[in-house]
Amino acid sequence: MMKLGTRLAAVTVAVSTLLGSASYAQDTQEHYGMVVFLKGSEFFNWSYAGFQDAAATVGATTELQGPADWDASAEARAVDQLVAKGVKGIAVTAGDADTLAGSINAAMAAGVPTLTFDSDSPNSDRLLFVGTNNYNAGFAAGKAIGEEHGDEARVGVSLIPGLDSITSRLEGFKAGLASVAPGAQIVATVNDEGDLQKAETVNTAMLQANPEINVIFCAHGNPATGALSATRNVGRMEGANKISVLAWSLDVPILQGIEDGEYGATVAQNPYMMGVMSFWMLWSAAHPTQFDSLTSPGMGQVPTADLDTGVKILRQGDPAVQALMSPPKI
Amino acid sequence: MTITERTIEADQTALVSRLVSSRQFWLILINLAVICTLGALRPDSFLSWINFKAVLSLMSYDVLLAVAMTTVLIVRGLDLSVGSVLALSSVVMAMLLRDGYPVFPSLLAGLAIALLCGFINGLLVVKAGILPFLVTLGMMSAARGFATVLTTGQYVSFPQAPRWFSRFARQEFGFHIGDMFYGIPALLLITLGVTLVYGLLLANWVPLRRMFYLGESPEAAKLSGMRTARLGISAYLISAIFVWIAAVLMTSANKIGYANYGISAELRALAAAVIGGASLAGGSGSILGTFLGVLLLALIGNGFVLLNGNPNWQQATIGAVLIIAVGVDALRTFRARS
C-alpha cells in the first residue's frame, strides 16, 4: 500500500513537471498580431501568410484581426485589444491614417512595437512603414514601358487626381519612362474617379481624342478592366494597332487577363514580402541588443527609413502569375 | 383673316409658347449646341460612330439609375442608395454564378435583393415618416458595406457561368452601310427599350400618373382616396427594378461583380433627373427630360476628355452643372409658390 502510494506520488510529480514545462513553453512562446481592413481579401491573406511563415521559423505564434470592410475604427479597436492581450508586436495596415494614429501611439507608449504595412499612418509614432514605395514602383512601371515601346511610347494615364500615393506613382512613372526612352510621351491624363465604369467612359474618350496612344497606364487598382474595355470600344484590343494596358492589380481576373494576353502587364506589389518583413521588423524591435533603436529607445534595432518591398512587372508567361492566382486561404 | 385662320394661328402660337416653356425643348437645344460645339472643335474624334456609340452605350447605366431616381423624386422621395444597391445586387448575382447556380435563379436573387432594399427604403420613408435623405443615406452605406464584406472588396468573376451571359450585354445588333458596320450594343437597346416603355406608361397610364398627384400634394391625394402609402412604396420598388436592370447589364458587360460599382452614381442620377425637370419638391419629372439630362452630362464629360481638359476639373464641372440645375429648380418652385 505504501509502495503504491509512493508510486502514485512519483507519477503525480512527474506529470506535474511535464505539464508545468509544457505550460512554461506555452507562456514563453511569443505571440504577434496583424491588423488589416478587408480581412479575408486575397491581398492581405498573402501578407498574413508571409507574417505567419516568418513567425514559424522562430517558433512564434500569430493572429490576424480586423474588419471585413474598410472600417478603420474597428481596426483601431483591434490594435487596442492586441495590446491588452500582451502581444509582442503589431503590424497594422492603416485603413485611415488619422483614425489609426491614436491606437498606434498608445501601443508604442505601452512598449508594444507597432509598425504599419501597405497603407501608412505617417503622423503616428509607428516604428516604420513596410510596403511599396510608390515613386519606385511608378519608376519600375515607366521603365518597363520605355524598354518595351522605346521612344514610340505614347501613354494615356487613368488616375484619381489629388491622392499623394497616385501622384508619387505618376512622378516615378514619368522619371522611369524618361530614363530609358526620352522621346516617349505622356499624351493625356484622365480622371476615372476610382470607378470601373467611369474608367471605361473616360478612357474611351481619351483614346478617341488621342489615337496616337499605344499604352494606357492604370495608376491604381480600379481602372484596368474599364481601360481594357475602352480599347475594345475603339477597336484596338487586338491586331497591329493594339493598345497595351498596364494594370496595377493582383486580382485574379486581371492575372487571368495577363495570361490570356489581354493586358500588356501588371504592376505586382509583394504583399507576402510585406508580411515577412513586418514580422522580422517587429521581432527585431522586440529583442533589444546592446544598441537600442535610434528612433524608439528601449526597443531593438529597426531601419530608420521605411522599407520598400518592391514591385515586379508581370507579363504573360511569368511563373509568378500562376503562383499569385492561387492565393492562400487563411 | 377668317375665324378658322385665326384659330389655327392661335393654336400655333399656343403650341410654340408651350414648346418654348418646355424643359425638354431647351434641353434638346442645349444638347444640340454642345454637339455642334464639340463637333466643330474635334470633328474627327467627336463626330465618329465609335464615339457616339461609346457615349450612348456607356451612359446606359446612368440612364437607368436616373430613371430610378426620377421615379422616387416624382413622389417627393429621394434615393441615394441607387449606386450601392446596384453594387450589392451585382455582387450577389456574380457570387451565385461563380458558385455554379444557373443564370436565371441568380438574376432573380439579384432582383430580390434590389427589391428588398427598395421595400425597406419605401417602408421607412412612407410608413415611418423618416426623411428619405436619411433613410437612403443609411441604405447607401449598408448596401455598399454588405457588398464589401461579401467580397472583401475584390472582383467576383464567374468563368464557369454560361458564356452567353457574359457576352449578351455587349452583343451588337446593327446594319451595314457600304463596307461599314454600324453595331448597337444590346445594353443600349435594352436601356432604350425599357426606358421608352416606362416613359410612355408614366405619361399615359393612370396608375403611374397617380404618382405625380401624390408628389404634388400628398394630403390632396390621400383625401381623394388614393392608397398613398402603397403608391409611395411602389415608387421605391419600381426604382429598385431599374437599379437591378443596370446591375444585370453591368455584371454581364464587365464579366465581374464588384462592390465598388456605382460609386458617385447617385449624384449623377440626381443631377440628370433634376436637369431633366424632376423637382426635389415632388410632382414633376419626365423620362425624356431625364434621358436628355444624362445625355447632357455624358456629352460634357466626353467633351472634357476629348478636349484634354484637366482631370482635376472634371468632377467640379459636373458639380457646377448640378448646382445650376438645382438653382433653376429652386427658382421654378419659388415662382410656382408665389
XYZ file of C-alpha atoms in Angstrom:
668
model
C 0.000 0.000 0.000
C 2.853 2.235 0.935
C 4.618 1.314 -2.298
C 1.513 2.141 -4.324
C 1.240 5.493 -2.580
C 4.884 6.282 -3.312
C 4.483 5.300 -6.942
C 1.342 7.423 -7.295
C 3.154 10.378 -5.758
C 6.109 9.889 -8.094
C 3.820 9.703 -11.142
C 1.956 12.790 -9.977
C 5.208 14.714 -9.569
C 6.428 13.557 -12.995
C 3.160 14.512 -14.737
C 3.098 17.848 -12.953
C 6.666 18.531 -14.022
C 5.863 17.654 -17.636
C 2.673 19.747 -17.646
C 4.495 22.580 -15.958
C 7.272 22.611 -18.535
C 4.723 22.464 -21.372
C 2.840 25.334 -19.810
C 6.111 27.247 -19.440
C 6.859 26.642 -23.123
C 3.363 27.919 -23.961
C 3.919 31.005 -21.840
C 7.310 31.751 -23.346
C 6.109 31.321 -26.945
C 5.974 34.801 -28.387
C 2.740 35.996 -29.935
C 2.413 38.689 -32.615
C -0.640 40.314 -34.178
C -1.544 41.619 -37.607
C -4.433 44.022 -38.130
C -5.963 44.651 -41.550
C -9.058 46.106 -43.152
C -10.886 43.948 -45.725
C -9.946 40.894 -43.682
C -10.225 37.858 -45.926
C -9.092 39.669 -49.077
C -6.510 37.900 -51.197
C -4.021 40.733 -50.818
C -3.975 40.653 -47.025
C -4.174 36.859 -46.958
C -0.846 36.962 -48.799
C 0.529 39.380 -46.220
C -0.627 37.278 -43.302
C 0.800 34.115 -44.883
C 4.193 35.841 -45.014
C 3.788 37.017 -41.421
C 2.870 33.500 -40.261
C 5.669 31.803 -42.201
C 8.305 34.156 -40.824
C 6.988 33.691 -37.274
C 7.073 29.901 -37.617
C 10.829 29.955 -38.236
C 11.422 31.233 -34.684
C 8.543 29.316 -33.086
C 6.382 32.394 -32.577
C 2.600 32.379 -32.989
C 0.444 34.941 -34.755
C -3.123 36.080 -35.089
C -4.985 38.121 -37.702
C -7.540 40.714 -36.634
C -9.590 43.424 -38.316
C -12.877 44.146 -40.060
C -14.040 42.633 -43.340
C -14.788 46.116 -44.640
C -12.942 49.464 -44.668
C -13.834 50.388 -41.080
C -10.645 51.975 -39.704
C -12.178 52.491 -36.250
C -12.677 48.706 -35.987
C -9.000 48.343 -36.824
C -8.138 50.785 -34.048
C -10.152 48.698 -31.570
C -8.344 45.560 -32.763
C -4.971 47.218 -32.090
C -6.130 48.203 -28.576
C -7.284 44.638 -27.873
C -3.996 43.134 -29.038
C -2.100 45.470 -26.710
C -4.346 44.429 -23.816
C -3.690 40.815 -24.725
C 0.052 41.367 -24.339
C 1.306 40.600 -27.848
C 4.999 41.172 -28.574
C 4.379 43.283 -31.673
C 1.671 44.515 -34.055
C 1.703 45.082 -37.811
C -1.231 47.184 -38.972
C -2.297 48.423 -42.372
C -3.977 51.766 -41.880
C -7.433 51.910 -43.463
C -7.365 55.565 -42.480
C -4.114 57.213 -41.451
C -5.538 59.571 -38.826
C -8.069 57.170 -37.298
C -5.337 54.646 -36.509
C -2.802 57.129 -35.142
C -4.192 57.195 -31.575
C -4.154 53.421 -31.146
C -0.721 53.068 -32.715
C 0.666 55.775 -30.398
C -0.925 54.089 -27.370
C 0.567 50.715 -28.344
C 4.034 52.211 -28.737
C 3.675 54.057 -25.441
C 2.792 50.726 -23.809
C 6.064 49.291 -25.147
C 4.482 47.123 -27.866
C 6.438 47.557 -31.116
C 3.912 48.608 -33.763
C 4.518 49.247 -37.434
C 2.401 49.989 -40.464
C 2.469 47.997 -43.677
C 0.940 48.536 -47.129
C -1.018 51.661 -46.032
C 0.830 54.053 -43.779
C -0.123 56.284 -40.874
C 2.800 58.691 -41.265
C 1.849 61.058 -38.458
C 1.682 58.302 -35.860
C 4.570 57.071 -33.685
C 4.809 53.788 -35.654
C 8.232 52.107 -35.770
C 8.452 52.285 -39.543
C 6.432 51.632 -42.685
C 6.854 48.395 -44.628
C 5.379 48.395 -48.125
C 5.557 49.617 -51.670
C 7.384 52.853 -52.280
C 5.023 54.450 -54.756
C 7.661 56.526 -56.538
C 9.920 53.492 -57.022
C 7.003 51.346 -58.177
C 5.971 54.004 -60.679
C 9.572 54.254 -61.830
C 9.707 50.493 -62.458
C 6.453 50.685 -64.424
C 7.655 53.614 -66.535
C 10.997 51.946 -67.204
C 9.259 48.728 -68.294
C 7.045 50.643 -70.735
C 10.038 52.605 -72.028
C 12.019 49.420 -72.579
C 9.137 47.765 -74.393
C 7.973 50.621 -76.605
C 11.042 52.853 -76.696
C 10.662 56.428 -77.909
C 7.472 55.417 -79.711
C 5.574 55.033 -76.427
C 2.550 57.357 -76.315
C 0.933 56.918 -72.948
C -2.531 57.728 -71.630
C -2.892 57.684 -67.843
C -6.018 56.745 -65.899
C -5.950 58.001 -62.294
C -7.713 59.648 -59.383
C -6.300 63.149 -59.011
C -5.208 64.569 -55.687
C -4.047 61.411 -53.906
C -0.450 61.502 -52.707
C 0.165 57.826 -53.439
C -1.017 58.131 -57.043
C 0.807 61.422 -57.590
C 4.047 59.740 -56.439
C 3.444 56.792 -58.751
C 2.928 59.126 -61.691
C 6.056 61.123 -60.903
C 8.026 57.884 -60.693
C 6.453 56.654 -63.926
C 7.491 59.790 -65.790
C 11.054 59.523 -64.473
C 11.295 55.800 -65.263
C 9.954 56.317 -68.775
C 12.352 59.188 -69.455
C 15.305 57.193 -68.103
C 15.184 54.698 -70.974
C 13.030 56.395 -73.621
C 13.479 60.154 -73.569
C 11.353 60.506 -76.710
C 8.364 58.768 -75.145
C 5.452 60.978 -74.131
C 2.518 61.043 -71.755
C -0.183 62.276 -74.101
C -3.233 62.565 -71.867
C -4.408 62.009 -68.305
C -7.998 61.225 -67.325
C -9.867 61.095 -64.032
C -11.604 57.742 -63.640
C -12.950 58.730 -60.190
C -11.952 55.298 -58.889
C -14.970 53.831 -60.661
C -14.565 50.947 -63.044
C -17.440 52.091 -65.230
C -16.296 55.676 -65.314
C -12.867 54.369 -66.276
C -14.305 52.818 -69.418
C -16.098 56.047 -70.326
C -13.175 58.423 -69.885
C -10.589 56.067 -71.355
C -12.732 55.530 -74.441
C -12.967 59.282 -74.945
C -9.241 59.645 -74.299
C -8.444 57.096 -76.996
C -10.829 58.798 -79.401
C -9.213 62.158 -78.823
C -5.668 60.809 -78.928
C -5.431 57.991 -81.462
C -1.651 58.040 -81.136
C -1.888 56.474 -77.649
C -0.449 52.956 -77.662
C -0.226 52.382 -73.888
C -2.681 53.010 -71.044
C -1.068 53.225 -67.618
C -3.565 52.482 -64.847
C -2.103 54.281 -61.844
C -4.240 52.408 -59.305
C -6.190 49.174 -58.902
C -9.635 50.014 -60.234
C -9.468 51.223 -63.848
C -7.816 48.230 -65.547
C -10.937 46.405 -66.703
C -12.510 49.699 -67.785
C -9.383 50.647 -69.713
C -9.337 47.255 -71.415
C -12.996 47.676 -72.396
C -12.112 51.115 -73.765
C -9.550 49.559 -76.106
C -12.289 47.198 -77.298
C -14.682 50.124 -77.814
C -12.253 51.791 -80.216
C -11.413 48.510 -81.950
C -7.850 48.346 -80.635
C -7.966 45.408 -78.241
C -6.023 43.258 -80.673
C -4.228 43.433 -84.000
C -1.395 45.626 -85.193
C -2.814 48.738 -83.521
C -3.365 47.020 -80.192
C -3.164 49.276 -77.150
C -1.191 47.815 -74.289
C -2.899 48.196 -70.896
C -0.591 48.293 -67.882
C -2.665 47.358 -64.814
C -1.842 47.932 -61.148
C -3.513 44.954 -59.551
C -3.078 41.420 -58.263
C -6.746 40.479 -58.610
C -7.274 37.071 -60.142
C -9.362 38.309 -63.130
C -6.534 40.711 -64.030
C -3.917 37.969 -63.679
C -6.086 35.738 -65.854
C -6.208 38.575 -68.384
C -2.403 38.728 -68.349
C -2.228 35.016 -69.036
C -4.766 35.393 -71.850
C -2.731 38.208 -73.386
C -5.466 40.810 -72.898
C -3.401 43.084 -70.644
C 0.149 44.071 -71.512
C 1.371 43.706 -67.943
C 0.504 44.435 -64.340
C 2.458 46.141 -61.583
C 2.574 43.477 -58.894
C 3.231 44.569 -55.341
C 4.581 41.975 -52.947
C 2.116 41.528 -50.085
C 3.758 38.270 -48.951
C 7.074 40.076 -48.517
C 5.276 42.841 -46.633
C 4.155 40.200 -44.129
C 7.585 38.590 -43.886
C 9.444 41.861 -43.393
C 6.811 43.172 -40.981
C 7.354 40.171 -38.743
C 11.140 40.466 -38.799
C 10.999 44.169 -38.008
C 8.688 43.508 -35.052
C 10.792 40.578 -33.850
C 13.922 42.697 -34.024
C 12.239 45.532 -32.143
C 11.000 43.075 -29.503
C 14.531 41.729 -28.897
C 16.780 44.643 -27.950
C 20.530 44.092 -28.299
C 23.362 46.223 -26.952
C 22.220 49.204 -29.015
C 18.611 50.367 -28.878
C 16.619 51.509 -31.873
C 17.639 55.030 -32.857
C 14.042 56.148 -33.181
C 12.381 54.101 -30.439
C 14.647 53.821 -27.354
C 14.023 50.657 -25.356
C 13.258 48.643 -28.456
C 15.563 46.649 -30.701
C 17.076 47.934 -33.919
C 14.906 48.565 -36.982
C 15.762 50.684 -40.025
C 15.216 54.384 -39.532
C 13.878 54.614 -43.085
C 10.758 52.967 -44.476
C 11.211 49.543 -46.003
C 10.370 49.207 -49.710
C 9.198 45.693 -50.564
C 9.351 46.474 -54.290
C 7.212 45.503 -57.255
C 7.537 43.240 -60.233
C 6.134 43.954 -63.680
C 4.336 40.738 -64.535
C 3.807 39.726 -68.148
C 2.290 36.747 -69.897
C 4.223 33.557 -69.144
C 5.777 34.785 -65.904
C 5.567 31.865 -63.436
C 4.659 34.345 -60.697
C 1.318 34.958 -62.451
C 0.265 31.349 -61.945
C 1.560 31.350 -58.374
C -0.371 34.509 -57.498
C -3.549 33.059 -58.980
C -3.698 30.614 -56.075
C -3.823 32.909 -53.047
C -3.514 31.352 -49.595
C -6.693 30.571 -47.672
C -6.489 31.843 -44.124
C -58.422 86.723 -91.884
C -61.184 84.147 -91.322
C -62.138 82.730 -87.948
C -60.628 79.389 -88.958
C -57.327 81.074 -89.872
C -57.345 82.969 -86.573
C -57.992 79.741 -84.671
C -55.124 77.974 -86.454
C -52.831 80.922 -85.743
C -53.840 80.946 -82.082
C -53.264 77.199 -81.863
C -49.829 77.590 -83.449
C -48.943 80.405 -81.053
C -50.051 78.288 -78.096
C -48.022 75.340 -79.380
C -44.902 77.479 -79.806
C -45.435 79.029 -76.394
C -45.853 75.593 -74.809
C -42.801 74.314 -76.634
C -40.644 77.245 -75.563
C -41.695 76.859 -71.939
C -40.970 73.119 -72.005
C -37.818 71.917 -70.214
C -37.296 69.154 -72.774
C -37.276 71.634 -75.642
C -34.496 73.651 -74.057
C -32.585 70.530 -73.167
C -32.714 69.362 -76.762
C -31.395 72.756 -77.864
C -28.621 72.732 -75.244
C -27.616 69.193 -76.194
C -27.566 70.164 -79.863
C -25.462 73.217 -79.033
C -22.959 71.043 -77.136
C -22.881 68.544 -80.009
C -22.283 71.318 -82.561
C -19.569 72.930 -80.441
C -17.709 69.665 -79.852
C -18.236 68.673 -83.466
C -16.641 71.924 -84.571
C -13.749 71.682 -82.105
C -12.962 67.975 -82.519
C -14.642 66.854 -85.759
C -12.555 63.703 -86.264
C -12.875 62.222 -82.832
C -16.279 63.524 -81.707
C -18.316 63.047 -84.888
C -17.386 59.402 -85.296
C -19.750 56.462 -84.982
C -17.401 54.824 -82.468
C -17.570 57.875 -80.232
C -21.358 58.212 -80.410
C -21.769 54.511 -79.763
C -19.431 54.703 -76.782
C -21.129 57.788 -75.327
C -24.614 56.325 -75.705
C -23.655 52.823 -74.532
C -21.717 53.981 -71.511
C -24.453 56.366 -70.412
C -26.920 53.461 -70.383
C -26.279 52.667 -66.734
C -26.657 56.300 -65.753
C -29.914 56.481 -67.718
C -31.343 53.515 -65.802
C -30.251 54.890 -62.434
C -31.512 58.366 -63.312
C -34.895 56.903 -64.284
C -34.915 55.152 -60.895
C -34.132 58.465 -59.217
C -36.775 60.336 -61.242
C -39.431 57.846 -60.145
C -38.853 58.467 -56.446
C -38.411 62.216 -56.941
C -41.870 62.320 -58.530
C -43.432 61.058 -55.275
C -41.411 63.604 -53.289
C -38.826 60.990 -52.342
C -35.110 60.583 -52.918
C -32.876 57.552 -53.306
C -29.196 57.980 -52.523
C -28.719 54.216 -52.455
C -29.100 53.514 -56.196
C -25.348 53.045 -56.775
C -24.816 50.919 -53.674
C -27.824 48.692 -54.302
C -26.569 48.218 -57.849
C -23.245 47.025 -56.407
C -24.898 44.693 -53.894
C -27.238 43.205 -56.472
C -24.328 42.722 -58.890
C -22.187 41.057 -56.229
C -24.952 38.644 -55.211
C -25.623 37.644 -58.815
C -21.908 37.233 -59.576
C -21.295 35.117 -56.469
C -24.168 32.783 -57.301
C -22.982 32.480 -60.904
C -19.447 31.815 -59.656
C -20.760 29.055 -57.421
C -22.420 27.339 -60.349
C -26.044 28.386 -59.949
C -27.982 28.742 -63.223
C -28.300 32.216 -64.712
C -31.984 32.912 -64.161
C -32.185 31.960 -60.467
C -29.039 34.045 -59.918
C -30.584 37.034 -61.662
C -33.799 36.598 -59.686
C -31.795 36.576 -56.461
C -30.246 39.886 -57.527
C -33.723 41.229 -58.225
C -34.930 40.041 -54.827
C -32.074 41.855 -53.106
C -32.753 45.076 -55.018
C -36.482 44.856 -54.269
C -35.793 44.183 -50.597
C -33.628 47.310 -50.389
C -36.289 49.309 -52.224
C -39.021 47.967 -49.948
C -37.085 48.858 -46.799
C -36.436 52.345 -48.177
C -40.086 52.801 -49.104
C -41.395 51.420 -45.830
C -39.200 53.639 -43.668
C -39.904 56.744 -45.734
C -43.620 56.259 -46.256
C -44.785 54.390 -43.170
C -42.301 55.573 -40.556
C -42.141 59.097 -41.987
C -38.345 59.299 -41.797
C -36.705 61.751 -44.191
C -35.825 59.999 -47.469
C -32.389 61.597 -47.339
C -31.628 59.863 -44.025
C -33.167 56.511 -44.903
C -31.464 56.153 -48.255
C -28.163 57.506 -46.941
C -28.279 54.676 -44.409
C -29.152 52.168 -47.124
C -26.345 53.528 -49.277
C -23.857 52.804 -46.533
C -25.368 49.455 -45.531
C -25.650 48.048 -49.064
C -22.108 49.091 -50.003
C -20.765 47.761 -46.700
C -22.569 44.456 -47.133
C -21.266 44.090 -50.693
C -17.735 44.846 -49.484
C -17.941 42.326 -46.659
C -19.297 39.642 -49.004
C -16.442 40.131 -51.464
C -13.710 41.646 -49.260
C -13.573 44.387 -51.859
C -12.447 42.121 -54.666
C -13.758 41.381 -58.124
C -16.072 38.390 -58.345
C -15.586 36.678 -61.691
C -17.704 33.769 -62.877
C -15.733 31.896 -65.542
C -17.935 28.809 -65.121
C -21.153 30.665 -65.972
C -22.727 30.191 -69.423
C -20.814 32.273 -71.954
C -23.951 33.853 -73.369
C -24.481 35.717 -70.115
C -21.044 37.316 -70.115
C -21.492 38.272 -73.771
C -25.057 39.418 -74.188
C -24.737 42.996 -72.891
C -22.008 43.806 -75.395
C -23.546 41.792 -78.223
C -24.044 44.189 -81.127
C -27.025 44.316 -83.452
C -26.696 46.577 -86.433
C -26.671 47.245 -90.098
C -24.231 47.685 -92.947
C -23.871 50.866 -94.957
C -21.356 50.152 -97.666
C -18.384 48.456 -96.044
C -19.112 49.965 -92.652
C -20.944 48.013 -89.931
C -22.915 50.147 -87.534
C -23.423 47.990 -84.454
C -25.597 48.929 -81.494
C -24.825 47.051 -78.261
C -27.620 45.096 -76.582
C -27.134 47.071 -73.389
C -28.057 50.285 -75.202
C -31.014 48.675 -76.969
C -32.343 47.208 -73.713
C -31.898 50.509 -71.903
C -33.662 52.463 -74.632
C -36.411 49.841 -74.812
C -37.292 49.698 -71.121
C -36.893 53.457 -70.742
C -39.167 54.183 -73.681
C -41.865 51.786 -72.491
C -41.689 53.134 -68.951
C -41.712 56.724 -70.187
C -44.886 56.096 -72.170
C -46.541 54.308 -69.249
C -45.566 57.043 -66.838
C -47.034 59.681 -69.106
C -50.235 57.854 -70.018
C -51.116 55.028 -67.656
C -53.364 56.173 -64.829
C -51.903 54.018 -62.021
C -48.476 55.530 -62.708
C -49.849 59.022 -63.338
C -51.143 58.922 -59.778
C -47.549 59.201 -58.583
C -47.489 62.787 -59.884
C -50.628 63.644 -57.889
C -49.083 62.093 -54.807
C -45.885 64.062 -55.230
C -47.688 67.311 -55.935
C -49.854 67.138 -52.841
C -49.791 64.075 -50.597
C -52.654 65.428 -48.498
C -54.915 66.006 -51.507
C -54.011 62.588 -52.890
C -54.980 60.983 -49.599
C -58.255 62.897 -49.407
C -59.123 61.841 -52.937
C -59.000 58.214 -51.801
C -55.661 57.171 -53.248
C -53.710 54.496 -51.420
C -50.827 56.842 -50.910
C -48.673 54.526 -48.796
C -48.892 51.738 -51.325
C -48.160 54.179 -54.145
C -45.158 55.662 -52.343
C -43.632 52.252 -51.606
C -44.342 51.180 -55.205
C -42.215 54.071 -56.451
C -39.235 52.729 -54.478
C -39.894 49.221 -55.796
C -40.038 50.458 -59.408
C -36.815 52.334 -58.752
C -35.241 49.097 -57.465
C -36.214 47.263 -60.665
C -34.339 49.821 -62.783
C -31.333 49.544 -60.475
C -31.423 45.776 -60.920
C -31.564 46.061 -64.728
C -28.472 48.287 -64.570
C -26.781 45.720 -62.303
C -27.518 42.846 -64.688
C -26.187 44.775 -67.682
C -23.094 45.965 -65.841
C -22.298 42.497 -64.496
C -22.675 40.974 -67.941
C -20.734 43.701 -69.767
C -17.775 43.604 -67.373
C -17.934 39.880 -66.609
C -17.475 40.598 -62.917
C -19.438 41.609 -59.856
C -17.839 44.360 -57.818
C -18.612 46.067 -54.529
C -17.338 49.389 -55.883
C -19.745 49.566 -58.803
C -21.844 52.711 -58.936
C -19.666 54.922 -56.741
C -20.985 58.514 -57.035
C -23.701 57.221 -59.381
C -26.401 58.622 -57.094
C -25.107 62.146 -57.652
C -25.021 61.750 -61.415
C -28.518 60.247 -61.327
C -29.817 63.076 -59.170
C -28.140 65.679 -61.364
C -29.587 64.186 -64.537
C -33.082 63.856 -63.060
C -33.133 67.440 -61.793
C -31.656 68.780 -65.025
C -34.351 66.811 -66.834
C -37.145 68.506 -64.956
C -37.722 66.414 -61.844
C -38.183 68.528 -58.762
C -36.942 67.857 -55.253
C -40.338 69.168 -54.191
C -42.049 66.288 -55.995
C -44.842 66.128 -58.556
C -42.784 66.651 -61.678
C -40.334 64.850 -63.895
C -40.243 63.118 -67.227
C -38.307 60.208 -68.634
C -37.450 62.115 -71.814
C -36.146 65.019 -69.740
C -34.103 62.657 -67.586
C -32.663 60.985 -70.680
C -31.690 64.383 -72.061
C -30.173 65.293 -68.692
C -27.998 62.176 -68.711
C -27.067 62.876 -72.339
C -26.013 66.415 -71.437
C -23.799 65.206 -68.587
C -22.339 62.475 -70.805
C -21.596 64.964 -73.578
C -19.952 67.364 -71.133
C -17.824 64.515 -69.748
C -16.983 63.305 -73.248
C -16.117 66.799 -74.444
C -13.993 67.394 -71.380
C -11.802 64.411 -72.187
C -11.813 64.957 -75.949
C -10.525 68.475 -75.377
C -7.911 67.064 -72.994
C -9.288 69.061 -70.070
C -7.502 68.974 -66.746
C -8.805 65.875 -64.910
C -8.827 67.815 -61.647
C -11.718 69.898 -63.000
C -13.791 67.052 -64.402
C -15.897 66.349 -61.314
C -16.073 70.037 -60.470
C -17.632 70.724 -63.877
C -20.355 68.116 -63.338
C -20.916 69.523 -59.844
C -21.293 73.034 -61.246
C -23.903 71.807 -63.753
C -25.800 70.170 -60.872
C -25.715 73.350 -58.794
C -27.068 75.357 -61.740
C -29.821 72.787 -62.291
C -30.804 72.762 -58.616
C -30.753 76.573 -58.631
C -33.100 76.669 -61.622
C -35.339 74.112 -59.878
C -35.420 76.210 -56.704
C -36.284 79.322 -58.722
C -39.062 77.439 -60.519
C -40.512 76.164 -57.226
C -40.329 79.658 -55.713
C -42.131 81.180 -58.705
C -44.787 78.481 -58.650
C -45.457 79.111 -54.959
C -45.547 82.872 -55.289
